[in-house]
């Protein structure tokens, strides 16, 4: 069975950056399952999945534009500490939901200087070229419910 629209594919992967550092890997875990054509994985990887079948091994280089996006300076903002009411101990690395004109985005605190808190709304991998080493584990038909929800249920997917 080949990967196409409305198929669920599960795959093992190792993700490295340009320097060869391993950023993420499924090694020692269940393979990652996704619904093809639903935007569950980055576009540059999803497009290379089309037509593959179980046992296929391949490498994909994904540009930032087809990965987690380019790094956008405007998503880095300095806000007053009082914006974080209810947070006892604000620290670098904390994540928050920020309301913007484009909707809610996840931001991470990258610096604190006195009353000034710097937050970054870029994805941690924004601006990175992604190098995936992939092995397809299984391809199956998506259920009616999975197609409606736009994601995979069960092992490697949503547990609801
Ligand atoms: Zn669901």
Coordinates of N, CA and C and ligand atoms in Angstrom, one line a residue:
X1 N 0.8 -1.2 0.0 CA 0.0 0.0 0.0 C 0.9 1.3 0.0
X2 N 0.6 2.2 -0.8 CA 1.3 3.4 -1.0 C 0.7 4.6 -0.2
X3 N 1.5 5.5 0.2 CA 1.0 6.7 1.0 C 0.4 7.6 0.0
X4 N -0.9 8.0 0.3 CA -1.6 9.0 -0.5 C -2.7 9.6 0.5
X5 N -3.5 10.4 -0.1 CA -4.6 11.1 0.7 C -5.4 10.0 1.5
X6 N -5.7 10.3 2.7 CA -6.6 9.5 3.5 C -5.9 8.1 3.9
X7 N -4.6 8.1 3.9 CA -3.8 7.0 4.4 C -3.2 7.4 5.7
X8 N -3.1 6.5 6.6 CA -2.3 6.7 7.9 C -0.9 6.1 7.7
X9 N 0.1 6.8 7.8 CA 1.5 6.3 7.7 C 2.2 6.4 9.1
X10 N 2.9 5.4 9.5 CA 3.7 5.5 10.7 C 5.2 5.3 10.2
X11 N 6.1 6.1 10.8 CA 7.4 6.1 10.4 C 8.4 6.4 11.5
X12 N 9.6 5.8 11.4 CA 10.7 6.2 12.3 C 11.5 7.3 11.6
X13 N 12.0 8.1 12.5 CA 12.8 9.2 11.9 C 13.9 9.7 12.8
X14 N 14.9 10.3 12.2 CA 15.9 11.0 13.0 C 16.0 12.4 12.3
X15 N 15.9 13.4 13.1 CA 16.0 14.8 12.6 C 17.3 15.5 13.0
X16 N 18.1 15.9 12.1 CA 19.3 16.6 12.4 C 19.3 18.0 11.8
X17 N 20.1 18.9 12.3 CA 20.3 20.2 11.8 C 21.5 20.3 10.9
X18 N 21.9 21.4 10.3 CA 23.0 21.6 9.4 C 24.3 21.1 10.1
X19 N 24.4 21.3 11.4 CA 25.6 20.9 12.1 C 25.7 19.4 12.3
X20 N 24.6 18.7 12.0 CA 24.6 17.3 12.3 C 24.2 16.9 13.7
X21 N 23.7 17.9 14.5 CA 23.2 17.6 15.8 C 21.8 16.9 15.7
X22 N 21.6 15.9 16.5 CA 20.3 15.3 16.5 C 19.3 16.1 17.3
X23 N 18.2 16.6 16.6 CA 17.2 17.5 17.3 C 16.1 16.7 17.8
X24 N 15.8 15.6 17.2 CA 14.6 14.7 17.6 C 14.8 13.4 16.9
X25 N 14.3 12.4 17.5 CA 14.3 11.0 17.0 C 13.2 10.2 17.6
X26 N 12.8 9.2 16.8 CA 11.8 8.2 17.3 C 12.4 7.0 17.8
X27 N 13.8 7.0 17.8 CA 14.5 5.8 18.3 C 14.1 5.4 19.7
X28 N 13.8 4.2 19.9 CA 13.4 3.7 21.2 C 11.9 4.0 21.6
X29 N 11.2 4.5 20.6 CA 9.7 4.8 20.8 C 8.9 4.2 19.7
X30 N 7.6 4.3 19.8 CA 6.7 3.8 18.7 C 7.0 4.8 17.6
X31 N 6.8 4.3 16.3 CA 7.0 5.2 15.2 C 5.9 6.2 15.3
X32 N 6.1 7.4 14.7 CA 5.2 8.5 14.6 C 4.1 8.2 13.6
X33 N 2.9 8.3 13.9 CA 1.8 8.1 13.0 C 1.1 9.4 12.6
X34 N 0.8 9.6 11.3 CA 0.2 10.8 10.9 C -0.8 10.5 9.8
X35 N -1.8 11.4 9.6 CA -2.8 11.3 8.5 C -2.3 12.1 7.3
X36 N -2.0 11.4 6.2 CA -1.4 12.1 5.0 C -2.4 13.1 4.4
X37 N -1.9 14.2 4.1 CA -2.7 15.2 3.4 C -3.5 16.2 4.4
X38 N -3.2 16.0 5.7 CA -3.9 16.8 6.7 C -3.0 17.8 7.3
X39 N -1.8 18.0 6.9 CA -0.9 19.0 7.5 C -0.5 18.6 8.9
X40 N -0.4 17.3 9.2 CA 0.0 16.9 10.6 C 1.5 17.0 10.7
X41 N 2.3 16.9 9.6 CA 3.7 17.1 9.7 C 4.1 18.2 8.7
X42 N 5.4 18.6 8.8 CA 5.8 19.8 8.0 C 5.7 19.5 6.5
X43 N 5.3 20.5 5.8 CA 5.0 20.3 4.3 C 6.1 19.7 3.5
X44 N 7.3 20.1 3.8 CA 8.5 19.6 3.0 C 8.7 18.1 3.2
X45 N 8.3 17.6 4.4 CA 8.4 16.1 4.7 C 7.2 15.4 4.1
X46 N 6.0 16.0 4.3 CA 4.8 15.3 3.9 C 4.8 15.1 2.3
X47 N 5.3 16.1 1.6 CA 5.3 15.9 0.1 C 6.2 14.8 -0.3
X48 N 7.3 14.6 0.4 CA 8.2 13.5 0.1 C 7.7 12.1 0.5
X49 N 6.6 12.1 1.3 CA 6.1 10.8 1.7 C 5.2 10.2 0.7
X50 N 4.6 11.0 -0.2 CA 3.7 10.6 -1.2 C 4.2 9.4 -2.0
X51 N 3.5 8.3 -2.1 CA 3.9 7.2 -3.0 C 4.9 6.2 -2.3
X52 N 5.3 6.5 -1.0 CA 6.2 5.6 -0.3 C 5.4 4.4 0.3
X53 N 6.0 3.3 0.6 CA 5.4 2.2 1.2 C 6.2 1.6 2.3
X54 N 5.6 0.7 3.1 CA 6.3 0.2 4.3 C 7.7 -0.4 3.9
X55 N 8.7 -0.1 4.7 CA 10.1 -0.6 4.5 C 10.9 0.4 3.7
X56 N 10.3 1.4 3.1 CA 11.1 2.4 2.3 C 11.9 3.3 3.3
X57 N 13.2 3.5 2.9 CA 14.1 4.3 3.7 C 14.6 5.5 2.8
X58 N 14.6 6.7 3.3 CA 15.0 7.8 2.5 C 15.4 9.0 3.4
X59 N 16.1 9.9 2.8 CA 16.5 11.2 3.4 C 15.9 12.4 2.7
X60 N 15.5 13.3 3.5 CA 14.9 14.5 3.0 C 15.5 15.8 3.6
X61 N 15.8 16.7 2.8 CA 16.3 18.0 3.3 C 15.1 19.0 3.1
X62 N 14.7 19.7 4.2 CA 13.6 20.6 4.2 C 14.0 22.0 4.5
X63 N 13.7 22.9 3.6 CA 14.1 24.3 3.8 C 13.2 24.9 4.9
X64 N 13.6 26.0 5.6 CA 12.8 26.6 6.6 C 11.4 26.9 6.1
X65 N 11.3 27.4 4.8 CA 10.0 27.7 4.2 C 9.0 26.5 4.2
X66 N 9.6 25.3 4.0 CA 8.7 24.1 4.0 C 8.8 23.3 5.3
X67 N 9.4 24.0 6.3 CA 9.6 23.3 7.6 C 8.8 24.1 8.6
X68 N 9.5 24.7 9.6 CA 8.9 25.4 10.7 C 8.9 26.9 10.5
X69 N 9.2 27.3 9.3 CA 9.1 28.8 8.9 C 10.4 29.4 9.1
X70 N 10.5 30.6 8.5 CA 11.7 31.4 8.6 C 11.6 32.1 10.0
X71 N 12.8 32.6 10.4 CA 12.8 33.3 11.7 C 12.3 34.8 11.5
X72 N 11.3 35.1 12.3 CA 10.7 36.5 12.1 C 11.0 37.3 13.3
X73 N 11.8 38.4 13.1 CA 12.2 39.3 14.1 C 11.1 39.9 14.9
X74 N 10.0 40.2 14.2 CA 8.8 40.9 14.8 C 8.1 40.0 15.8
X75 N 8.4 38.7 15.8 CA 7.8 37.8 16.8 C 8.6 37.8 18.1
X76 N 9.7 38.6 18.2 CA 10.4 38.8 19.4 C 10.0 40.1 20.0
X77 N 9.5 40.1 21.2 CA 9.0 41.3 21.8 C 9.4 41.4 23.3
X78 N 9.6 42.7 23.7 CA 9.9 43.0 25.1 C 8.6 43.5 25.7
X79 N 8.2 42.8 26.8 CA 7.0 43.2 27.5 C 7.3 43.4 29.0
X80 N 6.5 44.3 29.7 CA 6.7 44.5 31.1 C 6.3 43.2 31.9
X81 N 7.1 43.0 33.0 CA 6.9 41.9 33.8 C 5.4 41.8 34.3
X82 N 4.8 42.9 34.5 CA 3.4 42.9 35.1 C 2.4 42.2 34.1
X83 N 2.9 42.0 32.9 CA 2.0 41.2 31.9 C 1.8 39.8 32.4
X84 N 2.7 39.3 33.3 CA 2.7 37.9 33.7 C 2.1 37.8 35.1
X85 N 0.9 38.4 35.3 CA 0.3 38.3 36.6 C -0.2 36.9 36.9
X86 N 0.1 36.5 38.1 CA -0.3 35.1 38.5 C 0.9 34.1 38.3
X87 N 2.0 34.6 37.7 CA 3.2 33.7 37.6 C 4.1 34.1 38.8
X88 N 4.3 33.1 39.7 CA 5.1 33.4 40.9 C 6.6 33.6 40.5
X89 N 7.2 32.7 39.8 CA 8.6 32.8 39.5 C 8.9 32.7 38.0
X90 N 8.9 33.9 37.4 CA 9.1 34.0 36.0 C 10.6 33.6 35.7
X91 N 10.8 32.7 34.7 CA 12.1 32.2 34.4 C 12.3 32.1 32.9
X92 N 13.6 32.2 32.4 CA 13.9 32.0 31.0 C 13.5 30.5 30.7
X93 N 12.9 30.3 29.5 CA 12.5 29.0 29.1 C 11.0 28.7 29.3
X94 N 10.4 29.5 30.1 CA 8.9 29.3 30.4 C 8.1 29.6 29.1
X95 N 7.1 28.8 28.9 CA 6.2 29.0 27.7 C 4.9 29.5 28.1
X96 N 4.3 30.4 27.3 CA 3.0 31.0 27.5 C 2.3 31.1 26.2
X97 N 0.9 31.2 26.3 CA 0.1 31.5 25.1 C 0.0 33.0 25.1
X98 N 0.3 33.6 24.0 CA 0.1 35.1 23.8 C -1.0 35.4 22.8
X99 N -1.9 36.4 23.1 CA -2.9 36.7 22.2 C -2.4 37.8 21.3
X100 N -2.5 37.6 20.0 CA -2.0 38.5 19.0 C -3.2 38.8 18.0
X101 N -2.9 39.7 17.1 CA -3.9 40.0 16.1 C -4.2 38.8 15.2
X102 N -3.2 37.9 15.1 CA -3.3 36.7 14.3 C -3.8 35.5 15.1
X103 N -4.2 35.7 16.3 CA -4.7 34.7 17.2 C -3.7 34.3 18.2
X104 N -3.9 33.2 18.9 CA -3.0 32.8 20.0 C -1.8 32.1 19.5
X105 N -0.6 32.5 19.9 CA 0.6 31.8 19.6 C 1.4 31.5 20.8
X106 N 2.2 30.4 20.7 CA 3.0 30.0 21.8 C 4.3 30.8 21.8
X107 N 4.6 31.4 23.0 CA 5.9 32.2 23.1 C 6.7 31.6 24.2
X108 N 8.0 31.8 24.1 CA 8.9 31.3 25.2 C 9.7 32.5 25.7
X109 N 9.9 32.6 27.0 CA 10.7 33.7 27.6 C 12.2 33.4 27.3
X110 N 12.8 34.4 26.7 CA 14.2 34.2 26.3 C 15.2 35.1 27.1
X111 N 14.7 36.1 27.8 CA 15.5 37.0 28.6 C 14.7 37.7 29.6
X112 N 15.2 38.0 30.8 CA 14.6 38.8 31.8 C 15.6 39.8 32.3
X113 N 15.3 41.1 32.1 CA 16.2 42.1 32.7 C 15.4 43.1 33.4
X114 N 15.5 43.1 34.8 CA 14.7 43.9 35.6 C 13.2 43.7 35.3
X115 N 12.5 44.8 34.9 CA 11.1 44.7 34.6 C 10.8 44.3 33.2
X116 N 11.9 44.2 32.4 CA 11.7 43.9 31.0 C 11.9 42.4 30.7
X117 N 10.8 41.8 30.0 CA 10.8 40.4 29.7 C 10.8 40.2 28.2
X118 N 11.7 39.5 27.7 CA 11.8 39.3 26.2 C 11.1 37.9 25.9
X119 N 10.1 37.9 25.0 CA 9.5 36.7 24.6 C 9.7 36.5 23.1
X120 N 9.8 35.2 22.7 CA 10.0 34.9 21.3 C 8.9 34.0 20.8
X121 N 8.1 34.4 19.8 CA 7.0 33.6 19.3 C 7.4 32.7 18.1
X122 N 8.7 32.7 17.8 CA 9.1 31.8 16.7 C 9.1 30.3 17.2
X123 N 8.8 29.4 16.3 CA 9.0 28.0 16.6 C 10.4 27.8 16.9
X124 N 10.7 26.9 17.9 CA 12.2 26.7 18.2 C 13.0 26.3 17.0
X125 N 12.4 25.7 16.0 CA 13.2 25.3 14.8 C 13.0 26.2 13.6
X126 N 12.4 27.4 13.9 CA 12.3 28.4 12.8 C 13.6 28.7 12.3
X127 N 13.8 28.9 10.9 CA 15.0 29.3 10.3 C 16.0 28.1 10.1
X128 N 15.7 26.9 10.6 CA 16.6 25.8 10.5 C 16.2 25.0 9.2
X129 N 17.3 24.5 8.5 CA 17.1 23.5 7.5 C 17.0 22.2 8.2
X130 N 16.0 21.4 7.9 CA 15.8 20.2 8.6 C 16.2 19.0 7.7
X131 N 17.0 18.1 8.3 CA 17.4 16.9 7.6 C 16.8 15.7 8.3
X132 N 15.9 15.1 7.6 CA 15.2 13.9 8.1 C 15.7 12.6 7.5
X133 N 15.9 11.6 8.3 CA 16.3 10.3 7.9 C 15.1 9.4 8.3
X134 N 14.4 8.9 7.3 CA 13.1 8.3 7.5 C 13.0 6.8 7.1
X135 N 12.3 6.1 7.9 CA 11.9 4.7 7.5 C 10.5 4.5 7.7
X136 N 9.8 4.1 6.6 CA 8.3 3.9 6.8 C 8.0 2.6 7.4
X137 N 7.2 2.6 8.5 CA 6.9 1.4 9.2 C 5.6 0.7 8.8
X138 N 4.6 1.5 8.5 CA 3.3 0.9 8.2 C 2.5 2.0 7.4
X139 N 1.7 1.5 6.5 CA 0.7 2.3 5.8 C -0.6 1.6 5.9
X140 N -1.7 2.3 6.3 CA -3.0 1.7 6.3 C -4.0 2.8 5.9
X141 N -5.3 2.3 5.7 CA -6.4 3.3 5.4 C -6.7 4.0 6.6
X142 N -7.1 5.3 6.5 CA -7.6 6.0 7.7 C -9.1 5.6 7.9
X143 N -9.5 5.7 9.1 CA -10.9 5.4 9.4 C -11.7 6.6 9.1
X144 N -13.0 6.5 9.0 CA -13.9 7.6 8.7 C -13.7 8.7 9.7
X145 N -13.6 8.3 11.0 CA -13.5 9.2 12.1 C -12.2 10.0 12.1
X146 N -11.1 9.3 11.7 CA -9.8 9.9 11.6 C -9.8 11.0 10.5
X147 N -10.4 10.6 9.4 CA -10.5 11.6 8.2 C -11.3 12.8 8.7
X148 N -12.4 12.6 9.4 CA -13.2 13.8 9.9 C -12.4 14.6 10.9
X149 N -11.7 14.0 11.8 CA -11.0 14.7 12.8 C -9.7 15.4 12.2
X150 N -9.2 14.8 11.2 CA -7.9 15.3 10.6 C -6.7 14.9 11.3
X151 N -6.8 13.8 12.1 CA -5.6 13.3 12.8 C -5.8 11.8 13.1
X152 N -4.7 11.2 13.5 CA -4.7 9.7 13.8 C -5.1 9.4 15.2
X153 N -5.9 8.3 15.3 CA -6.3 7.8 16.6 C -5.5 6.6 17.0
X154 N -5.4 6.3 18.3 CA -4.7 5.1 18.7 C -3.2 5.2 18.8
X155 N -2.4 4.1 18.7 CA -1.0 4.1 18.9 C -0.3 5.2 18.0
X156 N 0.5 6.0 18.7 CA 1.2 7.0 17.9 C 0.4 8.3 17.6
X157 N -0.9 8.3 17.9 CA -1.8 9.4 17.6 C -2.6 9.9 18.8
X158 N -3.7 10.5 18.5 CA -4.5 11.1 19.6 C -5.2 9.9 20.4
X159 N -5.2 10.1 21.7 CA -5.8 9.0 22.6 C -7.1 9.6 23.1
X160 N -8.1 9.7 22.3 CA -9.4 10.2 22.8 C -10.5 9.5 22.1
Ligands
LIG1 ZN1 -9.8 12.7 16.9

